[in-house]
mmCIF file of C-alpha atoms in Angstrom:
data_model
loop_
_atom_site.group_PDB
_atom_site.id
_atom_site.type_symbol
_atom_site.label_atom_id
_atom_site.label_comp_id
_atom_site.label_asym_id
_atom_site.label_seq_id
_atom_site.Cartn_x
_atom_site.Cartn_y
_atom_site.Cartn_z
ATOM 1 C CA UNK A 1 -17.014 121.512 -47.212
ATOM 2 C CA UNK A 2 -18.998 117.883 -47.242
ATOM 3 C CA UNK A 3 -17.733 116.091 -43.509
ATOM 4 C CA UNK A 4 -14.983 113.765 -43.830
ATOM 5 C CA UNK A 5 -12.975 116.241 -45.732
ATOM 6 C CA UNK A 6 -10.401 118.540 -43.632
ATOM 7 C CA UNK A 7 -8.758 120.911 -45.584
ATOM 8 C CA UNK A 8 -5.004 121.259 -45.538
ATOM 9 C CA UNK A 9 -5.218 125.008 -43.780
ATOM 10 C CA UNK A 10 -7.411 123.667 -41.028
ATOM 11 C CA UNK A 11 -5.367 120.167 -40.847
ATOM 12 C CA UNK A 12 -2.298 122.594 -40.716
ATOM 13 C CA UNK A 13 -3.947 124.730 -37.953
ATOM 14 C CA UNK A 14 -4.917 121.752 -35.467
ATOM 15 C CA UNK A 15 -1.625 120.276 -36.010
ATOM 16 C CA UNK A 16 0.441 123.387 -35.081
ATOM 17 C CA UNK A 17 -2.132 123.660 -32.162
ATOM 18 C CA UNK A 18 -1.558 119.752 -31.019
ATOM 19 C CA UNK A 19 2.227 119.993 -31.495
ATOM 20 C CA UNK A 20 2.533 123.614 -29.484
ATOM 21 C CA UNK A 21 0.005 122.270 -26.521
ATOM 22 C CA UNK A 22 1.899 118.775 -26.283
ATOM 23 C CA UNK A 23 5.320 120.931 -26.527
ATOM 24 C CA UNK A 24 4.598 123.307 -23.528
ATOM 25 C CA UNK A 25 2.903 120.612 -21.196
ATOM 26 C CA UNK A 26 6.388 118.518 -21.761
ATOM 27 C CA UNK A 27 8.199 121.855 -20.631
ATOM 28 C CA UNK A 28 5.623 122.584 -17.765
ATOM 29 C CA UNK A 29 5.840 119.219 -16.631
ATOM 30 C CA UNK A 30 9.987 119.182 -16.681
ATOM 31 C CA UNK A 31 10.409 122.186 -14.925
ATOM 32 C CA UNK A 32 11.900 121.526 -11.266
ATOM 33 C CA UNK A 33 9.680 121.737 -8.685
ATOM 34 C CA UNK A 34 10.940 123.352 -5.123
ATOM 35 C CA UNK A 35 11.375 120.846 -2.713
ATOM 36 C CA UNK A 36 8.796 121.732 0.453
ATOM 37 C CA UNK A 37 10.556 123.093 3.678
ATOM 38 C CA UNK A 38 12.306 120.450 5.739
ATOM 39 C CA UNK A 39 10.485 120.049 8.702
ATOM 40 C CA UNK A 40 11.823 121.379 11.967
ATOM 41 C CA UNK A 41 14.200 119.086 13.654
ATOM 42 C CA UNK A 42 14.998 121.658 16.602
ATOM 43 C CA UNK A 43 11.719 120.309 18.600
ATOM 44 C CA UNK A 44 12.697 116.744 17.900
ATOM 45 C CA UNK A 45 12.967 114.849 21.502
ATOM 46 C CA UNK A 46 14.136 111.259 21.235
ATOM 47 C CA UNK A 47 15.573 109.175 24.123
ATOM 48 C CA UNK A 48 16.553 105.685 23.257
ATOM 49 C CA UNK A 49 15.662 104.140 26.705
ATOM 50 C CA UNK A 50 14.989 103.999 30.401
ATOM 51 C CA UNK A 51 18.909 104.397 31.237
ATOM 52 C CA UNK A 52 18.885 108.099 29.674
ATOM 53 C CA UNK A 53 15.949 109.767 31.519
ATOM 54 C CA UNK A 54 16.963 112.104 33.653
ATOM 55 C CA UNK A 55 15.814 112.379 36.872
ATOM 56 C CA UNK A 56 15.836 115.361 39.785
ATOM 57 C CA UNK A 57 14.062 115.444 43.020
ATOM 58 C CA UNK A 58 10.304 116.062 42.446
ATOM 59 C CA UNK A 59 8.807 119.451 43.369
ATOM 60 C CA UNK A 60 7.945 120.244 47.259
ATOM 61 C CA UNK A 61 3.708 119.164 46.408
ATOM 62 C CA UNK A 62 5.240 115.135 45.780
ATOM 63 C CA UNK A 63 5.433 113.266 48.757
ATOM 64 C CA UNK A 64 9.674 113.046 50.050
ATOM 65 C CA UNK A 65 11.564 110.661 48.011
ATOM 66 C CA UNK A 66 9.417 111.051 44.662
ATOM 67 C CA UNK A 67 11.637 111.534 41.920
ATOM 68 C CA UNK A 68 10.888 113.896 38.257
ATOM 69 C CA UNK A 69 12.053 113.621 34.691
ATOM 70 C CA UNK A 70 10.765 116.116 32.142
ATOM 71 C CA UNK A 71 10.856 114.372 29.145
ATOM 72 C CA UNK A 72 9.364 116.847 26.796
ATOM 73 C CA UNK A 73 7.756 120.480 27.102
ATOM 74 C CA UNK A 74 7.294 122.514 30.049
ATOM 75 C CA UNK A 75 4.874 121.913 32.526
ATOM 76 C CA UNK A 76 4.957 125.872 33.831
ATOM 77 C CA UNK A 77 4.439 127.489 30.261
ATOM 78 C CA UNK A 78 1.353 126.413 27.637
ATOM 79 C CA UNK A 79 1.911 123.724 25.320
ATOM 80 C CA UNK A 80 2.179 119.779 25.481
ATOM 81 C CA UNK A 81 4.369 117.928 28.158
ATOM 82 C CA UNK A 82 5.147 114.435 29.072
ATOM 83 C CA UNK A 83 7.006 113.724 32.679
ATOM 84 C CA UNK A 84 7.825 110.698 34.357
ATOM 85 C CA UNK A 85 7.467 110.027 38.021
ATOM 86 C CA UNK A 86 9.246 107.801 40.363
ATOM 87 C CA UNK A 87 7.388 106.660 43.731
ATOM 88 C CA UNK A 88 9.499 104.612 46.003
ATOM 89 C CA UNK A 89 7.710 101.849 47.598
ATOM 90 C CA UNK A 90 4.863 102.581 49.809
ATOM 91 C CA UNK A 91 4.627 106.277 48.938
ATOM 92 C CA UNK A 92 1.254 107.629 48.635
ATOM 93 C CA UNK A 93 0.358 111.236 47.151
ATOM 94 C CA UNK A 94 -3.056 111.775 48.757
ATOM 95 C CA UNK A 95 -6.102 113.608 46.898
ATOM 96 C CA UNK A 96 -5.273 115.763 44.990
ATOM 97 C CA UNK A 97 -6.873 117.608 41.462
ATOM 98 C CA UNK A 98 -4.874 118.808 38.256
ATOM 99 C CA UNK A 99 -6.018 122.133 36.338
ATOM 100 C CA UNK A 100 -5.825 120.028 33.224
ATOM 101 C CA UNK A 101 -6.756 116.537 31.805
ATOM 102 C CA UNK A 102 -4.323 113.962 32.796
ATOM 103 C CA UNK A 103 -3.027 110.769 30.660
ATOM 104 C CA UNK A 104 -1.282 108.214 33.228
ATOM 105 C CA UNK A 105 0.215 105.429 32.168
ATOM 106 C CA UNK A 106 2.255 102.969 34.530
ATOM 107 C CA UNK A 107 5.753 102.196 33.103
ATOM 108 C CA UNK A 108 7.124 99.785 35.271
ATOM 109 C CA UNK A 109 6.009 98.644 38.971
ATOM 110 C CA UNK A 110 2.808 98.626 40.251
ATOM 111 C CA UNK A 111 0.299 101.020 42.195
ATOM 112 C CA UNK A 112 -3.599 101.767 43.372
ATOM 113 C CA UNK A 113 -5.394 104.554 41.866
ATOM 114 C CA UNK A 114 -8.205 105.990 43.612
ATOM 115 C CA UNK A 115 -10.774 108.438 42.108
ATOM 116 C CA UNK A 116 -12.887 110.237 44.313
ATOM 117 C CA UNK A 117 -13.130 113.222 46.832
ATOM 118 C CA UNK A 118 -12.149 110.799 49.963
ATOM 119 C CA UNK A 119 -10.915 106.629 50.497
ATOM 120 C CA UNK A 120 -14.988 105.598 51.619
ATOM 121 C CA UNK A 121 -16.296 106.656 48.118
ATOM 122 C CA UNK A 122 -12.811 106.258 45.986
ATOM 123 C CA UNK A 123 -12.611 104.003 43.188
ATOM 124 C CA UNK A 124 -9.620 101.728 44.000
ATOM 125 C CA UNK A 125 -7.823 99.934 40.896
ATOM 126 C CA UNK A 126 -4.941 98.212 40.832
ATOM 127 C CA UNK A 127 -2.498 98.329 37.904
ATOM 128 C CA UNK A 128 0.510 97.903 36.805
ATOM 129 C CA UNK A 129 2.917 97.701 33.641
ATOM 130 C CA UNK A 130 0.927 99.209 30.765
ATOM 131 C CA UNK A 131 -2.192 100.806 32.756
ATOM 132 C CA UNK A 132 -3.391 104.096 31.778
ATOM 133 C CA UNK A 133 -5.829 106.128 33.383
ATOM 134 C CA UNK A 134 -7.273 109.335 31.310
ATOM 135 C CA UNK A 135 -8.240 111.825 34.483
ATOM 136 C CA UNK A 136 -10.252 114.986 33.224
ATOM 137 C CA UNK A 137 -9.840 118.456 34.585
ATOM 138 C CA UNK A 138 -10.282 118.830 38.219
ATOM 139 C CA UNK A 139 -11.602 115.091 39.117
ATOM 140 C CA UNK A 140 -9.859 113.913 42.649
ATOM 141 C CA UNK A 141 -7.569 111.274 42.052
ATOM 142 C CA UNK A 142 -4.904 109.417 45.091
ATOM 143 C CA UNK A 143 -2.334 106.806 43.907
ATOM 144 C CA UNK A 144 -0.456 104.844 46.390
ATOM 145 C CA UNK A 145 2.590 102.925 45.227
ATOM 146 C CA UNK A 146 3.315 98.835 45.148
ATOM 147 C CA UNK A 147 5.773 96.924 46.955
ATOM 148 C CA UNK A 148 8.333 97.917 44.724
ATOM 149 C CA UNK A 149 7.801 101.276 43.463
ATOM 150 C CA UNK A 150 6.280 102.215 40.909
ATOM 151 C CA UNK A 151 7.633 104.687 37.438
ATOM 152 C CA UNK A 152 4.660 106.540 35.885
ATOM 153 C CA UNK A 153 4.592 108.569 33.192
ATOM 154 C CA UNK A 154 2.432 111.813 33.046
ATOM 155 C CA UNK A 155 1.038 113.788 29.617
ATOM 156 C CA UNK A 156 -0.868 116.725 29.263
ATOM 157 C CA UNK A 157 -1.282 120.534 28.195
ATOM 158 C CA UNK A 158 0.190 123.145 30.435
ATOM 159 C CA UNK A 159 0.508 124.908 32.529
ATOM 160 C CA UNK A 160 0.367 122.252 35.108
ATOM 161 C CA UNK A 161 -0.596 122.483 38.686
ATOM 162 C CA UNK A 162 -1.605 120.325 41.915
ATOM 163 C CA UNK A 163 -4.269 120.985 44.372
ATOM 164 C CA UNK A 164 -4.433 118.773 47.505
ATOM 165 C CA UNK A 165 -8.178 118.117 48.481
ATOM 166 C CA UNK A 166 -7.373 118.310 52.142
ATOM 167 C CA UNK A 167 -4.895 121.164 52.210
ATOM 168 C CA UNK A 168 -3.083 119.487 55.780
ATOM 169 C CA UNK A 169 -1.640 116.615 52.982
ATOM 170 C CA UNK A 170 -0.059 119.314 51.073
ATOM 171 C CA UNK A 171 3.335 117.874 51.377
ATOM 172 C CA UNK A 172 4.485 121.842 51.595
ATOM 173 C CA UNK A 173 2.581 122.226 54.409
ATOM 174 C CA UNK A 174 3.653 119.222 56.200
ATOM 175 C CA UNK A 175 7.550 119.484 55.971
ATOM 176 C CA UNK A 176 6.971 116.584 53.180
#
């Protein structure tokens, strides 16, 4: 056959092709898709402001008068966590190490944070509202709060735990 000429079997051929191909990608393409899985709202925490955390007498290692609010996880099992601790004014929690990296960040009043093993060597800063302090795994940290108390809040992965550097400021040792 010279080019340019189709004949009417193979022009009948490619159009039954063309109209079956643009037929089934019309129905492929029309054909309801399933939705993806919601995602799970169960592990959803929101609270709306500083007037709905809920806070409970710290744990016996916080010096007397330190207040707790979980916010989110739990700090005894594996897994994320955020807390929020309330120093009164003055307080100090001495030394101390954390079997996991720390993110501090001051909410609201003011305090110094120390790094180091002891006060002659210690890294003093002062912050307050906004400050953050990333600690990692097992560094000695002290914070001592301002004038008028200080509200920090606490992230990491847990399980968390405390070790004093000097045992004798163990605040269970002491009697807090």
């Amino acid at each position: 056959m010279p080019p340019g000429n189709i004949s009417k079997k193979h022009f009948a051929n490619s159009a039954l092709l063309l109209c079956t191909t643009l037929i089934v990608t019309s129905l492929a393409h029309s054909a309801p898709v399933p939705p993806e899985p919601a995602p799970d709202q169960s592990a959803v925490t929101i609270i709306p402001g500083s007037d709905a955390v809920k806070w409970q007498p710290a744990p016996p290692m916080f010096p007397h008068g330190t207040k707790i609010a979980i916010l989110t996880g739990d700090t005894g099992k594996p897994g994320p966590f955020t807390l929020r601790v309330m120093m009164p004014s003055g307080s100090f929690i001495p030394p101390h190490t954390h079997n996991l990296d720390e993110m501090l960040t001051v909410i609201s009043g003011s305090i110094q944070h120390f790094v180091g093993q002891d006060f002659s060597a210690a890294q003093k800063r002062n912050m307050g509202p906004g400050g953050f302090v990333h600690l990692p795994v097992n560094v000695p940290h002290a914070i001592k709060a301002g004038s008028q108390g200080a509200v920090l809040q606490v992230s990491g992965t847990g399980p968390f735990s405390m070790t004093y550097v000097n045992p004798q400021d163990d605040p269970r040792n002491t009697g807090r």
